[in-house]
Coordinates of C-alpha atoms in Angstrom, one line a residue:
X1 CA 0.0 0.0 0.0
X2 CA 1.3 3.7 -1.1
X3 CA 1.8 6.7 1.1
X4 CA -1.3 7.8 -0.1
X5 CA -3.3 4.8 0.1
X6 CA -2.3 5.0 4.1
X7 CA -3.5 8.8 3.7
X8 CA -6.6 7.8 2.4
X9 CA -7.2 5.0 4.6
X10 CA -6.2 7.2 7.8
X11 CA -8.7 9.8 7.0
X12 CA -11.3 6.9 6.5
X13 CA -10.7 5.7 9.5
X14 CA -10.4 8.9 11.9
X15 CA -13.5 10.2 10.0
X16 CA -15.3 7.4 11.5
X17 CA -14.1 6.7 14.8
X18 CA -17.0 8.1 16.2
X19 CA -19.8 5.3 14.8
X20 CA -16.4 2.4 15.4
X21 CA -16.3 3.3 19.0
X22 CA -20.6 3.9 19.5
X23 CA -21.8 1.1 16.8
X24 CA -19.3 -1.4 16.0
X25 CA -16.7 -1.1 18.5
X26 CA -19.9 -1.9 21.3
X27 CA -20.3 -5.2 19.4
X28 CA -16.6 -6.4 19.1
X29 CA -17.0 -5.6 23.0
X30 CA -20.1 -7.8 23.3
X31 CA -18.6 -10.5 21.4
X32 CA -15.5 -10.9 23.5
X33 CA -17.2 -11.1 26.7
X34 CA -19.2 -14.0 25.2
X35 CA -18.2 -17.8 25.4
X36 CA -20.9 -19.2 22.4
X37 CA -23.5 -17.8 20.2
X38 CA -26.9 -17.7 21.0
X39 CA -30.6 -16.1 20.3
X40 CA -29.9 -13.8 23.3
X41 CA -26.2 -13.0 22.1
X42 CA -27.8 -11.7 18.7
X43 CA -30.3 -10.4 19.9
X44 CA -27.7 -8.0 21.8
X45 CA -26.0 -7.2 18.6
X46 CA -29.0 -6.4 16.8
X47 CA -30.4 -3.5 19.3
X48 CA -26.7 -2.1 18.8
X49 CA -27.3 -2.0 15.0
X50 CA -30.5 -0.5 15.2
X51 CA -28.9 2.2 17.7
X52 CA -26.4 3.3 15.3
X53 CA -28.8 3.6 12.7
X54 CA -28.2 0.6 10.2
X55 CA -31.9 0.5 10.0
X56 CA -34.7 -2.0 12.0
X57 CA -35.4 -3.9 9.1
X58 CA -31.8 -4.2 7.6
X59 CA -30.0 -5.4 11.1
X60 CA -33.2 -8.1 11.3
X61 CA -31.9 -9.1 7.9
X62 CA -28.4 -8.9 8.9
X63 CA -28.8 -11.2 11.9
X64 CA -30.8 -13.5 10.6
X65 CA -28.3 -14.5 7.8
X66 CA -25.6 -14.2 10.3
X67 CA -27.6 -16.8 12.2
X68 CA -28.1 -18.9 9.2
X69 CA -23.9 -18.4 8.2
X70 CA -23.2 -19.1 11.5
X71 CA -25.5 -22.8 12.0
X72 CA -24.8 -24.0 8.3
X73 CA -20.6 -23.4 9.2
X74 CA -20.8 -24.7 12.6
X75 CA -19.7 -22.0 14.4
X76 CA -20.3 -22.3 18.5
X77 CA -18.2 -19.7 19.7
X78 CA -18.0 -15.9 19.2
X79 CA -14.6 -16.6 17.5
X80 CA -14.7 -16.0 13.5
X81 CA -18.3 -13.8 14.0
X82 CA -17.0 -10.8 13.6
X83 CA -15.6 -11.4 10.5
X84 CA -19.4 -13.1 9.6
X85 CA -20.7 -9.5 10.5
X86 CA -18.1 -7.2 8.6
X87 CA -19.2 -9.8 5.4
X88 CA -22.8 -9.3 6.0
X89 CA -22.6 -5.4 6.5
X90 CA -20.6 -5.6 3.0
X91 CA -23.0 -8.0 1.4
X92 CA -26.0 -5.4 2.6
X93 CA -24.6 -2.5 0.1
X94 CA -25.8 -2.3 -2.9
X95 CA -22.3 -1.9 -4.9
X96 CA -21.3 -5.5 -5.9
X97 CA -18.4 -7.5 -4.5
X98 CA -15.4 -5.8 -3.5
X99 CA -13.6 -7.0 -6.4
X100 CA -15.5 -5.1 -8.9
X101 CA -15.9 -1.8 -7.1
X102 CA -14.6 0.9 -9.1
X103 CA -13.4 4.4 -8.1
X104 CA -16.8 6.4 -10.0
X105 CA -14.2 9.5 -10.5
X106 CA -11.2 8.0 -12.5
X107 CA -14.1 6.1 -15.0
X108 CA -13.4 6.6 -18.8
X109 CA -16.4 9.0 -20.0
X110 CA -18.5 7.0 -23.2
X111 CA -20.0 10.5 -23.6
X112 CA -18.5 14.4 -23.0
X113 CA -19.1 16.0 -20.8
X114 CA -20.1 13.7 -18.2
X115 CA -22.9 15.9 -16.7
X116 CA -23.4 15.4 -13.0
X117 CA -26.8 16.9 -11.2
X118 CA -26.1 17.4 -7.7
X119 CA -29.4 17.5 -5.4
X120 CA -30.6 17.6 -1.7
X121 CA -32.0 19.7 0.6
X122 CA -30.6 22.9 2.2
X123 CA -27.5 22.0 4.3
X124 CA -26.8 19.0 3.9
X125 CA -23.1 20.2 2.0
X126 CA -24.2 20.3 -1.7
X127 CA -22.1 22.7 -2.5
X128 CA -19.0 21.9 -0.9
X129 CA -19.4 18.7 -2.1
X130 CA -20.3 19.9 -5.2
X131 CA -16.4 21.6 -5.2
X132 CA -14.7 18.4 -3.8
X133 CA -16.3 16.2 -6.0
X134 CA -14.5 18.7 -9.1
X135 CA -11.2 18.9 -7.0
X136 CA -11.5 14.8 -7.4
X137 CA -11.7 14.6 -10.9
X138 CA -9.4 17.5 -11.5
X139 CA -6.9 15.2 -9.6
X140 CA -7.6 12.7 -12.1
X141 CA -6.7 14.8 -14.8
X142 CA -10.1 16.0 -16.1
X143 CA -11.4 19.2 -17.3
X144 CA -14.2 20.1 -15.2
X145 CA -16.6 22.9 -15.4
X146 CA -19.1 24.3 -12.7
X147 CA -22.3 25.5 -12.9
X148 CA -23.9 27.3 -10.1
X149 CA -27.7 26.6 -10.7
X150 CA -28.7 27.6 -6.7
X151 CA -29.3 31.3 -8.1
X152 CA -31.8 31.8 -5.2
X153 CA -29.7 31.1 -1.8
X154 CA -28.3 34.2 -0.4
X155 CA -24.5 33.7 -1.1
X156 CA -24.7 30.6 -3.3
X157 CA -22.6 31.7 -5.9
X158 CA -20.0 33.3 -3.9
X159 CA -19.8 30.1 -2.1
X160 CA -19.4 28.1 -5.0
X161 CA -17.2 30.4 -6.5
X162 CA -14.4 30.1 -3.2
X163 CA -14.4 26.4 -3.5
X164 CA -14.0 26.3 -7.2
X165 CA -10.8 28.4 -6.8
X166 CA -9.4 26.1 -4.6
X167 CA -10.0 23.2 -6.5
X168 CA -8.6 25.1 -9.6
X169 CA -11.7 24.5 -12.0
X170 CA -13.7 27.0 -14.2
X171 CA -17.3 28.4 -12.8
X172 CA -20.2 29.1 -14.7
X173 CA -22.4 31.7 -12.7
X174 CA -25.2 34.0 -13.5
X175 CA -27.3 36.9 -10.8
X176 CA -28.6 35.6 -8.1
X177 CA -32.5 35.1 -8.9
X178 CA -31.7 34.3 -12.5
X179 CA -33.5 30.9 -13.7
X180 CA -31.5 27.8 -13.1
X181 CA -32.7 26.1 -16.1
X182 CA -30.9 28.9 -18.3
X183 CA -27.8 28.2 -15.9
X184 CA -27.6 24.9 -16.6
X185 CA -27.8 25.7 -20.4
X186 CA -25.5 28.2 -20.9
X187 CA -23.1 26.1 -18.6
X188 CA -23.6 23.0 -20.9
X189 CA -23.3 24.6 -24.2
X190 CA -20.3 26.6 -22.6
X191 CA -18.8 22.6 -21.9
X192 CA -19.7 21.3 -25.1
X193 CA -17.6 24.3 -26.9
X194 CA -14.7 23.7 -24.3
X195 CA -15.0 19.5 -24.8
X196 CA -15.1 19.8 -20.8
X197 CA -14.5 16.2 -19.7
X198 CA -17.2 16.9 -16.5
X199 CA -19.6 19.2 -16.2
X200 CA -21.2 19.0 -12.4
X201 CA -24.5 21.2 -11.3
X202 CA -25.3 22.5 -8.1
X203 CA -29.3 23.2 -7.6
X204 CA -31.1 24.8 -5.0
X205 CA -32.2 22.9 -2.7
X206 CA -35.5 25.0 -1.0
X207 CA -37.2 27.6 -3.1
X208 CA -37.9 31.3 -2.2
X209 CA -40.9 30.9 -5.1
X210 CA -44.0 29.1 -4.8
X211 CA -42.7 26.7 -7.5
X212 CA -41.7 23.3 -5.9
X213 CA -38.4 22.3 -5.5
X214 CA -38.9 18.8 -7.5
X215 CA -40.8 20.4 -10.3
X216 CA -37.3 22.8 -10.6
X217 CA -34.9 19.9 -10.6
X218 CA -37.4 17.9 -13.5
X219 CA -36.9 21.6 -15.6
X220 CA -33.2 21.9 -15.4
X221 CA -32.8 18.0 -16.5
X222 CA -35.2 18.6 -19.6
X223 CA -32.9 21.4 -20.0
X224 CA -30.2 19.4 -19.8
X225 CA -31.6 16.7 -22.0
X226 CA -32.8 19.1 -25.0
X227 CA -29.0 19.7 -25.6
X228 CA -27.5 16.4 -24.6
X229 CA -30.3 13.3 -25.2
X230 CA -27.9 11.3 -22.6
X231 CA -28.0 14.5 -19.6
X232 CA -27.4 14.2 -16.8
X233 CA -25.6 10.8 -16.9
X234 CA -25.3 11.0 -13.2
X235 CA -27.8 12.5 -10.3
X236 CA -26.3 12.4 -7.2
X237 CA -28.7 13.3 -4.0
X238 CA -26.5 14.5 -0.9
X239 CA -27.3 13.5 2.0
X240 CA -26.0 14.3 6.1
X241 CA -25.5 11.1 7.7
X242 CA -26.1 13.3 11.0
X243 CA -30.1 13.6 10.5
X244 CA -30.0 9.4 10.8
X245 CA -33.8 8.3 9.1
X246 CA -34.5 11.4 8.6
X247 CA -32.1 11.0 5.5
X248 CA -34.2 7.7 4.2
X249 CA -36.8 9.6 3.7
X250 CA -35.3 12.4 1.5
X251 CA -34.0 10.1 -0.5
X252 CA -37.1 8.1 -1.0
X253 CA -38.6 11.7 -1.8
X254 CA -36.0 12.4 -4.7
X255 CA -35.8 9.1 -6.1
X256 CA -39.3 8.9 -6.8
X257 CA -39.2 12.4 -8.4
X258 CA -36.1 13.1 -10.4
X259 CA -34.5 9.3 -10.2
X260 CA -31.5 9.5 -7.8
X261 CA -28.2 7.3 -9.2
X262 CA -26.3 7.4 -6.6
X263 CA -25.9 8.9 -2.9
X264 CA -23.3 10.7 -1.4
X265 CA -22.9 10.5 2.7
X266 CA -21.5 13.9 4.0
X267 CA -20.8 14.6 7.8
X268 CA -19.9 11.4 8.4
X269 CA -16.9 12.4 10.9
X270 CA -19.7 14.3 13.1
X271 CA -22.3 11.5 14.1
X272 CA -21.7 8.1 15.8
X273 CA -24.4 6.8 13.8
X274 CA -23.0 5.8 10.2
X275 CA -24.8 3.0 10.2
X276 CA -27.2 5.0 8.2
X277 CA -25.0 4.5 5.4
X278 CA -26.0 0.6 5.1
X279 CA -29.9 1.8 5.5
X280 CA -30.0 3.6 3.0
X281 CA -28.6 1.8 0.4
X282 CA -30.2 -1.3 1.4
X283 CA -33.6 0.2 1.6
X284 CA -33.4 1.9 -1.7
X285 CA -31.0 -0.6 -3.6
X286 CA -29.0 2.5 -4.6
X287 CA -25.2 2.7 -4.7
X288 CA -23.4 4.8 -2.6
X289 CA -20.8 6.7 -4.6
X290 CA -19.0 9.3 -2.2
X291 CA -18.3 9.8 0.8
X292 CA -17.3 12.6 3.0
X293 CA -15.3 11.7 6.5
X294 CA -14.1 15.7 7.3
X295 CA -14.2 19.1 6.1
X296 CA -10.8 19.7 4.0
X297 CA -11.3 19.5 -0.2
X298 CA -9.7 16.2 -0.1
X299 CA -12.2 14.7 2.6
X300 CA -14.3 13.3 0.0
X301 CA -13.0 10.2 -1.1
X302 CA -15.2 7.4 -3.2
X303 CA -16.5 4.7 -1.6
X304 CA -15.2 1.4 -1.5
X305 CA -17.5 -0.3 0.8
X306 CA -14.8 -3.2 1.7
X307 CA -12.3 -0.2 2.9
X308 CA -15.4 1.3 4.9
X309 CA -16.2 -1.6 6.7
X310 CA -12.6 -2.4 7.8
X311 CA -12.3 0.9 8.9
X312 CA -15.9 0.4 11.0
X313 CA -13.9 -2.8 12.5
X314 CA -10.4 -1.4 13.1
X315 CA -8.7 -1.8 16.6

Protein backbone atom coordinates (compact mmCIF):
# COMPACT_ATOMS: atom_id res chain seq x y z
CA UNK A 1 0.00 0.00 0.00
CA UNK A 2 1.31 3.70 -1.07
CA UNK A 3 1.75 6.66 1.10
CA UNK A 4 -1.30 7.82 -0.12
CA UNK A 5 -3.31 4.82 0.07
CA UNK A 6 -2.31 5.00 4.08
CA UNK A 7 -3.45 8.76 3.72
CA UNK A 8 -6.57 7.76 2.44
CA UNK A 9 -7.25 5.00 4.62
CA UNK A 10 -6.16 7.16 7.78
CA UNK A 11 -8.71 9.76 7.05
CA UNK A 12 -11.34 6.87 6.45
CA UNK A 13 -10.68 5.68 9.51
CA UNK A 14 -10.35 8.92 11.86
CA UNK A 15 -13.47 10.17 10.00
CA UNK A 16 -15.32 7.37 11.54
CA UNK A 17 -14.14 6.73 14.77
CA UNK A 18 -17.02 8.13 16.20
CA UNK A 19 -19.76 5.33 14.84
CA UNK A 20 -16.42 2.42 15.36
CA UNK A 21 -16.31 3.31 18.99
CA UNK A 22 -20.59 3.92 19.49
CA UNK A 23 -21.79 1.07 16.84
CA UNK A 24 -19.27 -1.42 15.97
CA UNK A 25 -16.73 -1.14 18.53
CA UNK A 26 -19.88 -1.88 21.29
CA UNK A 27 -20.28 -5.21 19.38
CA UNK A 28 -16.59 -6.41 19.15
CA UNK A 29 -16.98 -5.65 22.95
CA UNK A 30 -20.06 -7.79 23.26
CA UNK A 31 -18.55 -10.53 21.36
CA UNK A 32 -15.54 -10.90 23.47
CA UNK A 33 -17.19 -11.10 26.74
CA UNK A 34 -19.22 -14.04 25.21
CA UNK A 35 -18.17 -17.76 25.45
CA UNK A 36 -20.88 -19.16 22.45
CA UNK A 37 -23.47 -17.82 20.18
CA UNK A 38 -26.85 -17.66 21.02
CA UNK A 39 -30.59 -16.06 20.34
CA UNK A 40 -29.86 -13.82 23.34
CA UNK A 41 -26.16 -12.96 22.11
CA UNK A 42 -27.80 -11.74 18.70
CA UNK A 43 -30.35 -10.41 19.95
CA UNK A 44 -27.73 -8.04 21.77
CA UNK A 45 -26.03 -7.15 18.65
CA UNK A 46 -28.98 -6.40 16.76
CA UNK A 47 -30.41 -3.50 19.25
CA UNK A 48 -26.70 -2.12 18.82
CA UNK A 49 -27.27 -1.98 15.02
CA UNK A 50 -30.45 -0.49 15.21
CA UNK A 51 -28.92 2.19 17.69
CA UNK A 52 -26.44 3.34 15.31
CA UNK A 53 -28.84 3.62 12.67
CA UNK A 54 -28.20 0.63 10.20
CA UNK A 55 -31.94 0.49 9.95
CA UNK A 56 -34.70 -2.03 11.97
CA UNK A 57 -35.38 -3.92 9.06
CA UNK A 58 -31.84 -4.20 7.61
CA UNK A 59 -30.05 -5.39 11.13
CA UNK A 60 -33.18 -8.05 11.33
CA UNK A 61 -31.86 -9.15 7.88
CA UNK A 62 -28.38 -8.89 8.92
CA UNK A 63 -28.83 -11.20 11.85
CA UNK A 64 -30.77 -13.52 10.58
CA UNK A 65 -28.29 -14.53 7.75
CA UNK A 66 -25.62 -14.22 10.35
CA UNK A 67 -27.65 -16.84 12.16
CA UNK A 68 -28.14 -18.94 9.23
CA UNK A 69 -23.92 -18.42 8.17
CA UNK A 70 -23.21 -19.15 11.50
CA UNK A 71 -25.48 -22.82 11.96
CA UNK A 72 -24.79 -24.00 8.31
CA UNK A 73 -20.63 -23.37 9.17
CA UNK A 74 -20.81 -24.67 12.64
CA UNK A 75 -19.66 -21.97 14.44
CA UNK A 76 -20.29 -22.31 18.51
CA UNK A 77 -18.21 -19.68 19.67
CA UNK A 78 -18.04 -15.88 19.24
CA UNK A 79 -14.58 -16.62 17.48
CA UNK A 80 -14.69 -15.97 13.52
CA UNK A 81 -18.27 -13.81 14.04
CA UNK A 82 -17.03 -10.83 13.61
CA UNK A 83 -15.61 -11.43 10.47
CA UNK A 84 -19.41 -13.10 9.56
CA UNK A 85 -20.70 -9.46 10.46
CA UNK A 86 -18.08 -7.17 8.56
CA UNK A 87 -19.18 -9.81 5.39
CA UNK A 88 -22.81 -9.35 5.96
CA UNK A 89 -22.60 -5.40 6.53
CA UNK A 90 -20.61 -5.57 3.00
CA UNK A 91 -23.04 -7.96 1.36
CA UNK A 92 -26.02 -5.40 2.56
CA UNK A 93 -24.56 -2.47 0.09
CA UNK A 94 -25.83 -2.29 -2.86
CA UNK A 95 -22.26 -1.85 -4.91
CA UNK A 96 -21.33 -5.49 -5.87
CA UNK A 97 -18.36 -7.52 -4.52
CA UNK A 98 -15.42 -5.80 -3.52
CA UNK A 99 -13.61 -6.95 -6.35
CA UNK A 100 -15.50 -5.09 -8.91
CA UNK A 101 -15.93 -1.82 -7.13
CA UNK A 102 -14.59 0.86 -9.09
CA UNK A 103 -13.43 4.41 -8.08
CA UNK A 104 -16.76 6.39 -10.01
CA UNK A 105 -14.21 9.54 -10.45
CA UNK A 106 -11.17 8.05 -12.47
CA UNK A 107 -14.08 6.13 -15.02
CA UNK A 108 -13.43 6.59 -18.75
CA UNK A 109 -16.40 9.01 -20.00
CA UNK A 110 -18.53 6.99 -23.22
CA UNK A 111 -20.00 10.54 -23.55
CA UNK A 112 -18.53 14.37 -22.96
CA UNK A 113 -19.11 16.04 -20.79
CA UNK A 114 -20.13 13.74 -18.20
CA UNK A 115 -22.94 15.86 -16.68
CA UNK A 116 -23.39 15.43 -13.01
CA UNK A 117 -26.84 16.88 -11.17
CA UNK A 118 -26.10 17.36 -7.73
CA UNK A 119 -29.39 17.50 -5.44
CA UNK A 120 -30.60 17.62 -1.73
CA UNK A 121 -31.99 19.72 0.63
CA UNK A 122 -30.64 22.89 2.19
CA UNK A 123 -27.53 22.02 4.33
CA UNK A 124 -26.77 19.00 3.86
CA UNK A 125 -23.14 20.23 2.03
CA UNK A 126 -24.19 20.33 -1.73
CA UNK A 127 -22.11 22.67 -2.53
CA UNK A 128 -18.99 21.90 -0.90
CA UNK A 129 -19.44 18.72 -2.14
CA UNK A 130 -20.25 19.92 -5.18
CA UNK A 131 -16.37 21.59 -5.21
CA UNK A 132 -14.66 18.43 -3.82
CA UNK A 133 -16.32 16.21 -5.96
CA UNK A 134 -14.48 18.73 -9.06
CA UNK A 135 -11.17 18.86 -6.96
CA UNK A 136 -11.52 14.79 -7.38
CA UNK A 137 -11.72 14.60 -10.90
CA UNK A 138 -9.44 17.46 -11.45
CA UNK A 139 -6.86 15.17 -9.57
CA UNK A 140 -7.59 12.66 -12.15
CA UNK A 141 -6.72 14.84 -14.79
CA UNK A 142 -10.05 15.96 -16.09
CA UNK A 143 -11.35 19.23 -17.31
CA UNK A 144 -14.16 20.08 -15.24
CA UNK A 145 -16.61 22.92 -15.35
CA UNK A 146 -19.14 24.28 -12.68
CA UNK A 147 -22.35 25.49 -12.95
CA UNK A 148 -23.92 27.31 -10.06
CA UNK A 149 -27.72 26.62 -10.66
CA UNK A 150 -28.65 27.57 -6.71
CA UNK A 151 -29.31 31.30 -8.06
CA UNK A 152 -31.79 31.75 -5.18
CA UNK A 153 -29.69 31.09 -1.78
CA UNK A 154 -28.35 34.24 -0.44
CA UNK A 155 -24.49 33.72 -1.07
CA UNK A 156 -24.70 30.58 -3.28
CA UNK A 157 -22.61 31.66 -5.93
CA UNK A 158 -19.99 33.26 -3.95
CA UNK A 159 -19.79 30.11 -2.07
CA UNK A 160 -19.44 28.14 -5.04
CA UNK A 161 -17.16 30.43 -6.50
CA UNK A 162 -14.41 30.08 -3.16
CA UNK A 163 -14.40 26.44 -3.53
CA UNK A 164 -14.02 26.28 -7.24
CA UNK A 165 -10.84 28.37 -6.81
CA UNK A 166 -9.41 26.13 -4.61
CA UNK A 167 -9.97 23.19 -6.49
CA UNK A 168 -8.61 25.05 -9.57
CA UNK A 169 -11.65 24.55 -11.99
CA UNK A 170 -13.69 26.96 -14.16
CA UNK A 171 -17.32 28.35 -12.81
CA UNK A 172 -20.20 29.08 -14.74
CA UNK A 173 -22.37 31.72 -12.67
CA UNK A 174 -25.20 34.03 -13.51
CA UNK A 175 -27.28 36.90 -10.81
CA UNK A 176 -28.60 35.61 -8.07
CA UNK A 177 -32.53 35.06 -8.89
CA UNK A 178 -31.74 34.29 -12.49
CA UNK A 179 -33.45 30.94 -13.74
CA UNK A 180 -31.48 27.78 -13.11
CA UNK A 181 -32.73 26.14 -16.13
CA UNK A 182 -30.88 28.91 -18.29
CA UNK A 183 -27.83 28.16 -15.89
CA UNK A 184 -27.61 24.88 -16.58
CA UNK A 185 -27.78 25.68 -20.40
CA UNK A 186 -25.55 28.16 -20.89
CA UNK A 187 -23.07 26.07 -18.64
CA UNK A 188 -23.63 23.01 -20.91
CA UNK A 189 -23.32 24.62 -24.24
CA UNK A 190 -20.29 26.58 -22.59
CA UNK A 191 -18.82 22.56 -21.87
CA UNK A 192 -19.67 21.27 -25.07
CA UNK A 193 -17.56 24.30 -26.93
CA UNK A 194 -14.73 23.69 -24.31
CA UNK A 195 -15.03 19.51 -24.76
CA UNK A 196 -15.12 19.84 -20.78
CA UNK A 197 -14.46 16.20 -19.70
CA UNK A 198 -17.22 16.92 -16.51
CA UNK A 199 -19.64 19.22 -16.23
CA UNK A 200 -21.25 18.96 -12.37
CA UNK A 201 -24.54 21.21 -11.33
CA UNK A 202 -25.27 22.48 -8.11
CA UNK A 203 -29.31 23.20 -7.56
CA UNK A 204 -31.09 24.78 -5.02
CA UNK A 205 -32.18 22.89 -2.70
CA UNK A 206 -35.50 25.01 -1.03
CA UNK A 207 -37.19 27.62 -3.11
CA UNK A 208 -37.89 31.35 -2.22
CA UNK A 209 -40.91 30.88 -5.10
CA UNK A 210 -44.02 29.10 -4.77
CA UNK A 211 -42.70 26.74 -7.53
CA UNK A 212 -41.74 23.32 -5.87
CA UNK A 213 -38.36 22.35 -5.51
CA UNK A 214 -38.92 18.81 -7.46
CA UNK A 215 -40.84 20.40 -10.33
CA UNK A 216 -37.33 22.83 -10.58
CA UNK A 217 -34.94 19.93 -10.63
CA UNK A 218 -37.43 17.86 -13.48
CA UNK A 219 -36.94 21.64 -15.61
CA UNK A 220 -33.19 21.90 -15.37
CA UNK A 221 -32.82 17.96 -16.54
CA UNK A 222 -35.21 18.58 -19.63
CA UNK A 223 -32.90 21.42 -20.02
CA UNK A 224 -30.18 19.43 -19.84
CA UNK A 225 -31.65 16.66 -22.01
CA UNK A 226 -32.81 19.09 -24.99
CA UNK A 227 -29.04 19.71 -25.56
CA UNK A 228 -27.50 16.38 -24.59
CA UNK A 229 -30.27 13.29 -25.16
CA UNK A 230 -27.95 11.32 -22.61
CA UNK A 231 -27.97 14.48 -19.56
CA UNK A 232 -27.38 14.23 -16.83
CA UNK A 233 -25.60 10.79 -16.93
CA UNK A 234 -25.34 11.04 -13.15
CA UNK A 235 -27.80 12.46 -10.31
CA UNK A 236 -26.27 12.42 -7.15
CA UNK A 237 -28.68 13.30 -3.97
CA UNK A 238 -26.50 14.48 -0.95
CA UNK A 239 -27.30 13.52 2.05
CA UNK A 240 -25.97 14.30 6.10
CA UNK A 241 -25.47 11.14 7.68
CA UNK A 242 -26.07 13.25 11.03
CA UNK A 243 -30.11 13.61 10.49
CA UNK A 244 -29.99 9.41 10.78
CA UNK A 245 -33.78 8.27 9.12
CA UNK A 246 -34.49 11.42 8.65
CA UNK A 247 -32.06 11.00 5.51
CA UNK A 248 -34.23 7.71 4.17
CA UNK A 249 -36.85 9.60 3.71
CA UNK A 250 -35.31 12.39 1.55
CA UNK A 251 -33.96 10.06 -0.47
CA UNK A 252 -37.15 8.12 -0.96
CA UNK A 253 -38.63 11.68 -1.77
CA UNK A 254 -35.96 12.44 -4.69
CA UNK A 255 -35.84 9.09 -6.11
CA UNK A 256 -39.32 8.95 -6.81
CA UNK A 257 -39.24 12.40 -8.43
CA UNK A 258 -36.10 13.08 -10.39
CA UNK A 259 -34.50 9.34 -10.17
CA UNK A 260 -31.51 9.52 -7.75
CA UNK A 261 -28.21 7.30 -9.18
CA UNK A 262 -26.30 7.41 -6.57
CA UNK A 263 -25.86 8.93 -2.95
CA UNK A 264 -23.26 10.65 -1.43
CA UNK A 265 -22.88 10.48 2.71
CA UNK A 266 -21.51 13.92 4.04
CA UNK A 267 -20.79 14.55 7.83
CA UNK A 268 -19.90 11.35 8.38
CA UNK A 269 -16.86 12.35 10.91
CA UNK A 270 -19.69 14.26 13.08
CA UNK A 271 -22.31 11.47 14.13
CA UNK A 272 -21.74 8.06 15.81
CA UNK A 273 -24.40 6.79 13.79
CA UNK A 274 -22.99 5.84 10.23
CA UNK A 275 -24.83 2.97 10.25
CA UNK A 276 -27.24 5.01 8.20
CA UNK A 277 -25.05 4.54 5.36
CA UNK A 278 -26.02 0.65 5.09
CA UNK A 279 -29.91 1.81 5.52
CA UNK A 280 -30.02 3.60 3.03
CA UNK A 281 -28.60 1.82 0.35
CA UNK A 282 -30.16 -1.28 1.44
CA UNK A 283 -33.57 0.21 1.64
CA UNK A 284 -33.41 1.89 -1.75
CA UNK A 285 -31.03 -0.56 -3.62
CA UNK A 286 -28.98 2.45 -4.60
CA UNK A 287 -25.15 2.71 -4.72
CA UNK A 288 -23.43 4.84 -2.60
CA UNK A 289 -20.83 6.66 -4.59
CA UNK A 290 -19.01 9.30 -2.24
CA UNK A 291 -18.28 9.75 0.85
CA UNK A 292 -17.35 12.60 2.97
CA UNK A 293 -15.33 11.68 6.51
CA UNK A 294 -14.10 15.66 7.34
CA UNK A 295 -14.18 19.12 6.08
CA UNK A 296 -10.82 19.67 4.05
CA UNK A 297 -11.35 19.48 -0.23
CA UNK A 298 -9.69 16.17 -0.06
CA UNK A 299 -12.24 14.69 2.60
CA UNK A 300 -14.28 13.31 -0.03
CA UNK A 301 -13.03 10.15 -1.10
CA UNK A 302 -15.22 7.37 -3.20
CA UNK A 303 -16.55 4.72 -1.56
CA UNK A 304 -15.16 1.40 -1.52
CA UNK A 305 -17.47 -0.32 0.80
CA UNK A 306 -14.75 -3.21 1.73
CA UNK A 307 -12.34 -0.20 2.94
CA UNK A 308 -15.43 1.30 4.86
CA UNK A 309 -16.17 -1.64 6.71
CA UNK A 310 -12.63 -2.37 7.82
CA UNK A 311 -12.30 0.87 8.92
CA UNK A 312 -15.85 0.37 11.00
CA UNK A 313 -13.92 -2.77 12.53
CA UNK A 314 -10.39 -1.42 13.13
CA UNK A 315 -8.66 -1.81 16.59
Amino acid sequence: MGFLDKLKLGRLREGLSETRENVFGKVCLLLAGRAKVDDALLEEVEEILIAGDVGVETAAQIIEKINSRAKQDGYQTTEGLVNLLKDEVQRAFVNGIPSELQDPSALSFVQKPHVIMIVGVNGVGKTTTTAKLAFLYGQKGKKVLLAAADTFRAAANEQLKIWAERAGVNLLQQARGTDPGAVAHDALRSAIAHQADVMIVDTAGRLHTKVNLMEELKKIRRVLRKQLPDAPQEILLVLDATTGQNAVEQAKQFTEAIGVTGLVLTKLDGTAKGGIVVAISKALKIPVKFIGVGEGIEDLQPFDREAFVDALFAR
